[in-house]
PDB file of C-alpha atoms and ligand atoms in Angstrom:
ATOM      1  CA  UNK A   1      45.510  14.815-256.096  1.00 39.00           C
ATOM      2  CA  UNK A   2      47.896  13.512-258.784  1.00 39.00           C
ATOM      3  CA  UNK A   3      51.187  15.327-258.899  1.00 37.00           C
ATOM      4  CA  UNK A   4      54.386  15.068-260.849  1.00 39.00           C
ATOM      5  CA  UNK A   5      57.633  15.140-258.916  1.00 39.00           C
ATOM      6  CA  UNK A   6      59.668  17.702-260.769  1.00 42.00           C
ATOM      7  CA  UNK A   7      63.315  16.659-261.013  1.00 44.00           C
ATOM      8  CA  UNK A   8      64.589  20.206-261.500  1.00 63.00           C
ATOM      9  CA  UNK A   9      63.413  21.224-258.015  1.00 76.00           C
ATOM     10  CA  UNK A  10      64.956  18.220-256.243  1.00 78.00           C
ATOM     11  CA  UNK A  11      67.536  19.221-253.645  1.00 88.00           C
ATOM     12  CA  UNK A  12      66.301  22.791-253.269  1.00 96.00           C
ATOM     13  CA  UNK A  13      65.265  24.081-249.850  1.00 98.00           C
ATOM     14  CA  UNK A  14      63.414  27.027-248.310  1.00 98.00           C
ATOM     15  CA  UNK A  15      62.930  27.942-244.669  1.00 98.00           C
ATOM     16  CA  UNK A  16      59.521  29.113-243.473  1.00 98.00           C
ATOM     17  CA  UNK A  17      58.567  30.695-240.134  1.00 98.00           C
ATOM     18  CA  UNK A  18      54.985  30.878-238.880  1.00 98.00           C
ATOM     19  CA  UNK A  19      54.730  33.874-236.548  1.00 98.00           C
ATOM     20  CA  UNK A  20      52.510  33.528-233.450  1.00 98.00           C
ATOM     21  CA  UNK A  21      50.108  30.841-234.756  1.00 97.00           C
ATOM     22  CA  UNK A  22      48.705  30.297-231.249  1.00 96.00           C
ATOM     23  CA  UNK A  23      47.341  33.847-231.288  1.00 96.00           C
ATOM     24  CA  UNK A  24      46.997  34.964-234.922  1.00 96.00           C
ATOM     25  CA  UNK A  25      45.381  32.170-236.926  1.00 90.00           C
ATOM     26  CA  UNK A  26      41.833  33.236-237.646  1.00 81.00           C
ATOM     27  CA  UNK A  27      39.472  31.548-240.137  1.00 82.00           C
ATOM     28  CA  UNK A  28      41.920  28.788-241.023  1.00 86.00           C
ATOM     29  CA  UNK A  29      44.848  30.988-241.995  1.00 91.00           C
ATOM     30  CA  UNK A  30      46.997  27.922-241.145  1.00 93.00           C
ATOM     31  CA  UNK A  31      45.884  26.678-244.576  1.00 97.00           C
ATOM     32  CA  UNK A  32      48.413  29.054-246.103  1.00 98.00           C
ATOM     33  CA  UNK A  33      51.294  27.283-244.341  1.00 98.00           C
ATOM     34  CA  UNK A  34      49.937  23.871-245.355  1.00 98.00           C
ATOM     35  CA  UNK A  35      49.737  25.014-249.001  1.00 98.00           C
ATOM     36  CA  UNK A  36      53.274  26.401-249.053  1.00 98.00           C
ATOM     37  CA  UNK A  37      54.665  23.220-247.498  1.00 98.00           C
ATOM     38  CA  UNK A  38      52.714  20.896-249.825  1.00 98.00           C
ATOM     39  CA  UNK A  39      53.535  22.807-253.034  1.00 98.00           C
ATOM     40  CA  UNK A  40      57.214  22.695-252.130  1.00 98.00           C
ATOM     41  CA  UNK A  41      57.273  19.032-251.124  1.00 96.00           C
ATOM     42  CA  UNK A  42      55.266  17.957-254.176  1.00 96.00           C
ATOM     43  CA  UNK A  43      58.184  19.349-256.190  1.00 96.00           C
ATOM     44  CA  UNK A  44      60.902  17.769-254.045  1.00 96.00           C
ATOM     45  CA  UNK A  45      61.784  21.082-252.375  1.00 97.00           C
ATOM     46  CA  UNK A  46      62.775  20.614-248.725  1.00 98.00           C
ATOM     47  CA  UNK A  47      60.988  22.889-246.232  1.00 98.00           C
ATOM     48  CA  UNK A  48      62.651  23.859-242.971  1.00 98.00           C
ATOM     49  CA  UNK A  49      59.708  24.991-240.851  1.00 98.00           C
ATOM     50  CA  UNK A  50      59.621  26.821-237.523  1.00 97.00           C
ATOM     51  CA  UNK A  51      56.732  28.051-235.378  1.00 98.00           C
ATOM     52  CA  UNK A  52      57.602  31.293-233.552  1.00 98.00           C
ATOM     53  CA  UNK A  53      55.660  31.846-230.349  1.00 98.00           C
ATOM     54  CA  UNK A  54      55.793  34.495-227.618  1.00 97.00           C
ATOM     55  CA  UNK A  55      59.316  34.540-226.102  1.00 98.00           C
ATOM     56  CA  UNK A  56      60.991  32.768-229.047  1.00 98.00           C
ATOM     57  CA  UNK A  57      63.944  34.253-230.915  1.00 97.00           C
ATOM     58  CA  UNK A  58      63.385  34.954-234.616  1.00 96.00           C
ATOM     59  CA  UNK A  59      66.061  33.498-236.893  1.00 96.00           C
ATOM     60  CA  UNK A  60      66.717  34.269-240.556  1.00 98.00           C
ATOM     61  CA  UNK A  61      64.111  32.682-242.822  1.00 98.00           C
ATOM     62  CA  UNK A  62      63.307  32.840-246.521  1.00 98.00           C
ATOM     63  CA  UNK A  63      59.590  33.296-245.829  1.00 98.00           C
ATOM     64  CA  UNK A  64      57.631  34.566-242.802  1.00 98.00           C
ATOM     65  CA  UNK A  65      53.856  34.092-242.407  1.00 98.00           C
ATOM     66  CA  UNK A  66      51.484  35.721-239.917  1.00 98.00           C
ATOM     67  CA  UNK A  67      47.732  35.174-239.800  1.00 98.00           C
ATOM     68  CA  UNK A  68      44.778  37.239-238.717  1.00 97.00           C
ATOM     69  CA  UNK A  69      43.229  37.799-235.328  1.00 95.00           C
ATOM     70  CA  UNK A  70      40.784  39.796-233.298  1.00 95.00           C
ATOM     71  CA  UNK A  71      41.883  43.059-231.688  1.00 95.00           C
ATOM     72  CA  UNK A  72      42.579  41.215-228.404  1.00 95.00           C
ATOM     73  CA  UNK A  73      45.054  38.810-229.983  1.00 96.00           C
ATOM     74  CA  UNK A  74      46.690  41.629-231.908  1.00 97.00           C
ATOM     75  CA  UNK A  75      47.217  43.437-228.585  1.00 97.00           C
ATOM     76  CA  UNK A  76      48.822  40.288-227.143  1.00 96.00           C
ATOM     77  CA  UNK A  77      51.240  39.970-230.072  1.00 97.00           C
ATOM     78  CA  UNK A  78      52.150  43.573-230.913  1.00 97.00           C
ATOM     79  CA  UNK A  79      54.796  44.209-228.211  1.00 97.00           C
ATOM     80  CA  UNK A  80      56.540  40.900-228.943  1.00 98.00           C
ATOM     81  CA  UNK A  81      56.443  41.531-232.697  1.00 98.00           C
ATOM     82  CA  UNK A  82      57.686  45.100-232.178  1.00 98.00           C
ATOM     83  CA  UNK A  83      60.638  43.772-230.155  1.00 98.00           C
ATOM     84  CA  UNK A  84      61.770  41.985-233.343  1.00 98.00           C
ATOM     85  CA  UNK A  85      61.199  44.999-235.629  1.00 98.00           C
ATOM     86  CA  UNK A  86      64.869  45.656-236.423  1.00 98.00           C
ATOM     87  CA  UNK A  87      65.606  41.999-237.311  1.00 97.00           C
ATOM     88  CA  UNK A  88      62.507  41.734-239.491  1.00 98.00           C
ATOM     89  CA  UNK A  89      63.226  45.015-241.290  1.00 98.00           C
ATOM     90  CA  UNK A  90      66.728  43.689-241.987  1.00 98.00           C
ATOM     91  CA  UNK A  91      65.266  40.417-243.304  1.00 98.00           C
ATOM     92  CA  UNK A  92      62.897  42.424-245.520  1.00 98.00           C
ATOM     93  CA  UNK A  93      65.809  44.380-246.956  1.00 98.00           C
ATOM     94  CA  UNK A  94      67.672  41.109-247.578  1.00 98.00           C
ATOM     95  CA  UNK A  95      64.763  39.962-249.744  1.00 98.00           C
ATOM     96  CA  UNK A  96      62.888  37.665-247.379  1.00 98.00           C
ATOM     97  CA  UNK A  97      59.254  37.097-248.290  1.00 99.00           C
ATOM     98  CA  UNK A  98      56.515  38.092-245.834  1.00 99.00           C
ATOM     99  CA  UNK A  99      52.821  37.247-246.058  1.00 98.00           C
ATOM    100  CA  UNK A 100      50.441  38.790-243.545  1.00 98.00           C
ATOM    101  CA  UNK A 101      46.701  38.178-243.443  1.00 98.00           C
ATOM    102  CA  UNK A 102      44.274  40.788-242.055  1.00 98.00           C
ATOM    103  CA  UNK A 103      45.336  41.407-238.427  1.00 98.00           C
ATOM    104  CA  UNK A 104      48.859  40.307-239.300  1.00 98.00           C
ATOM    105  CA  UNK A 105      48.786  42.596-242.366  1.00 98.00           C
ATOM    106  CA  UNK A 106      47.682  45.501-240.193  1.00 98.00           C
ATOM    107  CA  UNK A 107      50.737  44.990-237.947  1.00 98.00           C
ATOM    108  CA  UNK A 108      53.013  45.088-241.018  1.00 98.00           C
ATOM    109  CA  UNK A 109      52.158  48.795-241.238  1.00 98.00           C
ATOM    110  CA  UNK A 110      53.046  51.673-238.897  1.00 98.00           C
ATOM    111  CA  UNK A 111      50.056  51.190-236.571  1.00 98.00           C
ATOM    112  CA  UNK A 112      46.548  49.839-236.057  1.00 98.00           C
ATOM    113  CA  UNK A 113      44.165  52.152-234.149  1.00 98.00           C
ATOM    114  CA  UNK A 114      41.333  50.020-232.656  1.00 96.00           C
ATOM    115  CA  UNK A 115      38.095  51.617-231.470  1.00 93.00           C
ATOM    116  CA  UNK A 116      38.514  53.520-228.191  1.00 92.00           C
ATOM    117  CA  UNK A 117      41.831  51.907-227.302  1.00 93.00           C
ATOM    118  CA  UNK A 118      45.521  52.755-227.522  1.00 93.00           C
ATOM    119  CA  UNK A 119      47.165  52.588-230.933  1.00 96.00           C
ATOM    120  CA  UNK A 120      48.930  49.266-231.619  1.00 98.00           C
ATOM    121  CA  UNK A 121      52.408  49.905-233.033  1.00 98.00           C
ATOM    122  CA  UNK A 122      53.225  47.942-236.159  1.00 98.00           C
ATOM    123  CA  UNK A 123      56.676  47.032-237.479  1.00 98.00           C
ATOM    124  CA  UNK A 124      56.583  49.289-240.569  1.00 98.00           C
ATOM    125  CA  UNK A 125      57.535  46.581-243.059  1.00 98.00           C
ATOM    126  CA  UNK A 126      55.418  48.595-245.458  1.00 98.00           C
ATOM    127  CA  UNK A 127      54.292  52.221-245.499  1.00 98.00           C
ATOM    128  CA  UNK A 128      50.663  51.855-244.411  1.00 98.00           C
ATOM    129  CA  UNK A 129      48.391  52.465-241.426  1.00 98.00           C
ATOM    130  CA  UNK A 130      45.021  51.133-240.218  1.00 98.00           C
ATOM    131  CA  UNK A 131      42.151  52.760-238.357  1.00 98.00           C
ATOM    132  CA  UNK A 132      39.135  50.800-237.040  1.00 98.00           C
ATOM    133  CA  UNK A 133      36.002  51.603-239.041  1.00 97.00           C
ATOM    134  CA  UNK A 134      32.374  51.807-237.914  1.00 95.00           C
ATOM    135  CA  UNK A 135      31.277  48.559-239.529  1.00 94.00           C
ATOM    136  CA  UNK A 136      32.648  45.130-240.282  1.00 96.00           C
ATOM    137  CA  UNK A 137      33.337  44.146-243.871  1.00 98.00           C
ATOM    138  CA  UNK A 138      32.307  40.488-244.144  1.00 97.00           C
ATOM    139  CA  UNK A 139      32.009  38.609-247.433  1.00 96.00           C
ATOM    140  CA  UNK A 140      33.549  37.172-250.588  1.00 96.00           C
ATOM    141  CA  UNK A 141      36.183  39.206-252.386  1.00 97.00           C
ATOM    142  CA  UNK A 142      37.415  39.122-255.979  1.00 97.00           C
ATOM    143  CA  UNK A 143      40.550  41.128-256.809  1.00 98.00           C
ATOM    144  CA  UNK A 144      42.123  41.903-260.176  1.00 98.00           C
ATOM    145  CA  UNK A 145      45.914  41.940-260.063  1.00 98.00           C
ATOM    146  CA  UNK A 146      48.613  43.042-262.530  1.00 97.00           C
ATOM    147  CA  UNK A 147      51.418  40.724-261.415  1.00 98.00           C
ATOM    148  CA  UNK A 148      49.867  37.250-261.433  1.00 98.00           C
ATOM    149  CA  UNK A 149      48.570  34.840-264.092  1.00 96.00           C
ATOM    150  CA  UNK A 150      45.625  34.342-263.908  1.00 97.00           C
ATOM    151  CA  UNK A 151      45.178  38.012-262.943  1.00 98.00           C
ATOM    152  CA  UNK A 152      42.740  37.347-260.102  1.00 98.00           C
ATOM    153  CA  UNK A 153      42.879  36.679-256.369  1.00 98.00           C
ATOM    154  CA  UNK A 154      39.862  35.433-254.401  1.00 98.00           C
ATOM    155  CA  UNK A 155      39.107  35.097-250.705  1.00 97.00           C
ATOM    156  CA  UNK A 156      36.883  36.080-247.813  1.00 96.00           C
ATOM    157  CA  UNK A 157      37.154  39.256-245.755  1.00 97.00           C
ATOM    158  CA  UNK A 158      36.099  39.885-242.153  1.00 97.00           C
ATOM    159  CA  UNK A 159      37.546  43.080-240.686  1.00 97.00           C
ATOM    160  CA  UNK A 160      36.596  46.507-239.382  1.00 97.00           C
ATOM    161  CA  UNK A 161      40.052  47.955-239.861  1.00 98.00           C
ATOM    162  CA  UNK A 162      40.493  50.400-242.734  1.00 98.00           C
ATOM    163  CA  UNK A 163      44.007  50.247-244.197  1.00 98.00           C
ATOM    164  CA  UNK A 164      45.556  53.087-246.198  1.00 98.00           C
ATOM    165  CA  UNK A 165      48.708  52.630-248.274  1.00 98.00           C
ATOM    166  CA  UNK A 166      51.331  55.386-248.414  1.00 98.00           C
ATOM    167  CA  UNK A 167      54.720  56.056-249.979  1.00 98.00           C
ATOM    168  CA  UNK A 168      56.105  53.221-252.118  1.00 98.00           C
ATOM    169  CA  UNK A 169      53.517  50.670-250.977  1.00 98.00           C
ATOM    170  CA  UNK A 170      51.522  49.209-253.845  1.00 98.00           C
ATOM    171  CA  UNK A 171      48.223  47.278-253.634  1.00 98.00           C
ATOM    172  CA  UNK A 172      47.916  43.610-254.591  1.00 98.00           C
ATOM    173  CA  UNK A 173      45.168  44.724-256.921  1.00 98.00           C
ATOM    174  CA  UNK A 174      41.852  46.432-257.403  1.00 98.00           C
ATOM    175  CA  UNK A 175      38.616  45.217-255.843  1.00 98.00           C
ATOM    176  CA  UNK A 176      36.055  43.744-258.260  1.00 97.00           C
ATOM    177  CA  UNK A 177      33.734  42.413-255.563  1.00 97.00           C
ATOM    178  CA  UNK A 178      34.010  43.240-251.860  1.00 97.00           C
ATOM    179  CA  UNK A 179      35.642  46.094-249.917  1.00 98.00           C
ATOM    180  CA  UNK A 180      39.345  45.311-249.606  1.00 98.00           C
ATOM    181  CA  UNK A 181      41.617  47.711-247.717  1.00 98.00           C
ATOM    182  CA  UNK A 182      39.035  50.324-246.780  1.00 98.00           C
ATOM    183  CA  UNK A 183      35.954  50.170-249.000  1.00 98.00           C
ATOM    184  CA  UNK A 184      36.770  53.612-250.403  1.00 98.00           C
ATOM    185  CA  UNK A 185      39.849  53.605-252.677  1.00 98.00           C
ATOM    186  CA  UNK A 186      39.027  50.344-254.453  1.00 98.00           C
ATOM    187  CA  UNK A 187      42.344  48.768-253.473  1.00 98.00           C
ATOM    188  CA  UNK A 188      43.058  45.459-251.760  1.00 98.00           C
ATOM    189  CA  UNK A 189      46.206  44.424-249.952  1.00 98.00           C
ATOM    190  CA  UNK A 190      49.643  45.912-249.965  1.00 98.00           C
ATOM    191  CA  UNK A 191      53.107  45.144-251.206  1.00 98.00           C
ATOM    192  CA  UNK A 192      56.547  46.629-250.600  1.00 98.00           C
ATOM    193  CA  UNK A 193      59.660  44.755-251.765  1.00 98.00           C
ATOM    194  CA  UNK A 194      58.772  41.097-250.971  1.00 98.00           C
ATOM    195  CA  UNK A 195      56.350  41.995-248.191  1.00 99.00           C
ATOM    196  CA  UNK A 196      52.729  41.139-248.997  1.00 99.00           C
ATOM    197  CA  UNK A 197      49.644  41.869-246.917  1.00 98.00           C
ATOM    198  CA  UNK A 198      46.027  41.124-247.649  1.00 98.00           C
ATOM    199  CA  UNK A 199      42.575  40.996-246.086  1.00 98.00           C
ATOM    200  CA  UNK A 200      41.839  37.721-247.895  1.00 98.00           C
ATOM    201  CA  UNK A 201      41.120  34.860-245.535  1.00 96.00           C
ATOM    202  CA  UNK A 202      39.740  31.638-246.896  1.00 87.00           C
ATOM    203  CA  UNK A 203      42.433  30.560-246.416  1.00 93.00           C
ATOM    204  CA  UNK A 204      44.042  32.479-249.218  1.00 97.00           C
ATOM    205  CA  UNK A 205      46.634  30.241-250.864  1.00 98.00           C
ATOM    206  CA  UNK A 206      44.740  26.950-251.376  1.00 98.00           C
ATOM    207  CA  UNK A 207      42.371  28.787-253.743  1.00 97.00           C
ATOM    208  CA  UNK A 208      45.129  30.930-255.246  1.00 98.00           C
ATOM    209  CA  UNK A 209      47.868  28.391-256.147  1.00 98.00           C
ATOM    210  CA  UNK A 210      49.442  30.827-258.629  1.00 98.00           C
ATOM    211  CA  UNK A 211      50.082  33.289-255.780  1.00 98.00           C
ATOM    212  CA  UNK A 212      51.477  30.477-253.591  1.00 98.00           C
ATOM    213  CA  UNK A 213      53.954  29.552-256.351  1.00 98.00           C
ATOM    214  CA  UNK A 214      54.821  33.231-256.873  1.00 98.00           C
ATOM    215  CA  UNK A 215      55.771  33.498-253.182  1.00 98.00           C
ATOM    216  CA  UNK A 216      57.750  30.218-253.256  1.00 98.00           C
ATOM    217  CA  UNK A 217      59.709  31.420-256.312  1.00 98.00           C
ATOM    218  CA  UNK A 218      60.528  34.698-254.522  1.00 98.00           C
ATOM    219  CA  UNK A 219      61.696  32.734-251.456  1.00 98.00           C
ATOM    220  CA  UNK A 220      63.888  30.496-253.643  1.00 97.00           C
ATOM    221  CA  UNK A 221      65.338  33.570-255.384  1.00 97.00           C
ATOM    222  CA  UNK A 222      66.142  35.105-251.984  1.00 98.00           C
ATOM    223  CA  UNK A 223      67.934  31.895-250.905  1.00 98.00           C
ATOM    224  CA  UNK A 224      69.779  31.029-254.124  1.00 97.00           C
ATOM    225  CA  UNK A 225      70.239  34.477-255.630  1.00 96.00           C
ATOM    226  CA  UNK A 226      68.700  33.565-258.962  1.00 95.00           C
ATOM    227  CA  UNK A 227      65.241  33.211-260.485  1.00 95.00           C
ATOM    228  CA  UNK A 228      64.034  29.597-260.279  1.00 95.00           C
ATOM    229  CA  UNK A 229      60.863  28.876-262.229  1.00 95.00           C
ATOM    230  CA  UNK A 230      58.742  26.186-260.671  1.00 96.00           C
ATOM    231  CA  UNK A 231      57.316  23.557-262.982  1.00 94.00           C
ATOM    232  CA  UNK A 232      53.525  23.377-262.946  1.00 96.00           C
ATOM    233  CA  UNK A 233      51.543  21.011-260.731  1.00 97.00           C
ATOM    234  CA  UNK A 234      48.204  19.397-261.536  1.00 97.00           C
ATOM    235  CA  UNK A 235      46.066  22.238-260.103  1.00 98.00           C
ATOM    236  CA  UNK A 236      42.718  21.041-261.442  1.00 97.00           C
ATOM    237  CA  UNK A 237      41.041  21.069-258.009  1.00 97.00           C
ATOM    238  CA  UNK A 238      42.644  24.338-256.907  1.00 97.00           C
ATOM    239  CA  UNK A 239      41.655  26.029-260.157  1.00 97.00           C
ATOM    240  CA  UNK A 240      38.078  24.812-259.784  1.00 96.00           C
ATOM    241  CA  UNK A 241      38.038  26.258-256.252  1.00 95.00           C
ATOM    242  CA  UNK A 242      39.444  29.573-257.524  1.00 97.00           C
ATOM    243  CA  UNK A 243      36.920  29.838-260.332  1.00 96.00           C
ATOM    244  CA  UNK A 244      34.064  28.929-257.982  1.00 94.00           C
ATOM    245  CA  UNK A 245      34.679  32.123-255.964  1.00 93.00           C
ATOM    246  CA  UNK A 246      35.377  34.553-258.809  1.00 91.00           C
ATOM    247  CA  UNK A 247      32.431  36.885-259.136  1.00 75.00           C
ATOM    248  CA  UNK A 248      30.681  35.276-256.158  1.00 80.00           C
ATOM    249  CA  UNK A 249      28.383  37.876-254.656  1.00 81.00           C
ATOM    250  CA  UNK A 250      29.254  39.485-251.380  1.00 80.00           C
TER     251      UNK A 250
HETATM  252  N1  LIG B 301      41.009  42.871-235.591  1.00 84.59           N
HETATM  253  C1  LIG B 301      41.237  43.334-236.963  1.00 84.59           C
HETATM  254  C2  LIG B 301      39.976  43.975-237.577  1.00 84.59           C
HETATM  255  O1  LIG B 301      38.883  43.757-237.100  1.00 84.59           O
HETATM  256  C3  LIG B 301      41.689  42.182-237.851  1.00 84.59           C
HETATM  257  C4  LIG B 301      40.611  41.117-238.033  1.00 84.59           C
HETATM  258  C5  LIG B 301      41.111  39.877-238.731  1.00 84.59           C
HETATM  259  O2  LIG B 301      42.279  39.506-238.635  1.00 84.59           O
HETATM  260  N2  LIG B 301      40.184  39.148-239.430  1.00 84.59           N
HETATM  261  O3  LIG B 301      40.100  44.702-238.565  1.00 84.59           O
END
């Protein structure tokens, strides 16, 4: 991978927290953290990184990431995550960026209702809720977005939860191939302020470098209070990976 160190990013910094990676890190969701770190460091942007595990305090960060997990792991995390609800809502309102994948996304909403079990309370970072469906959605997903260039997101879904957006929550895009949030309304993912959730594993960001840079720019804007446009990297391999999934059958 050839890359150009971009002088205009030298000396910048963002802080990233990975929430509960020992429990919520399904299907290589750790790849999202690796991508964020690499795309910052390739540009000379310093990354302060912190893993947050059960029992840890949660400090202020520019970007928080939480991965996916089976119902069991979500049950193990939900009380701990809920205990930090007020701090995380405050961070959201201060402009911090959040990215949640699948099970983590579900806990960004008001609740996740698994089959035949008690409702898992979410932290209401976005106005949404999830109810377990009768079948698992498993396969490749192509999404058309209206806020990214190129206007596509690709990934792999594996969930039974059906997520419904409410209020001011907006989707990441519309489903071209796959099921997305619930297989009914044609929507995938959710966004409110700088909080993003999606069902796209893969992991998501290595094959969607434009979304990774979008999130990094939001995190920089939160930290420095102004829009900072990242200079492009040589994304030949990442773009080939993205294009290889677009339109791939379910
Ligand atoms: N347990 C949740 C579901 O089945 C989330 C799964 C996941 O994170 N891949 O919908």
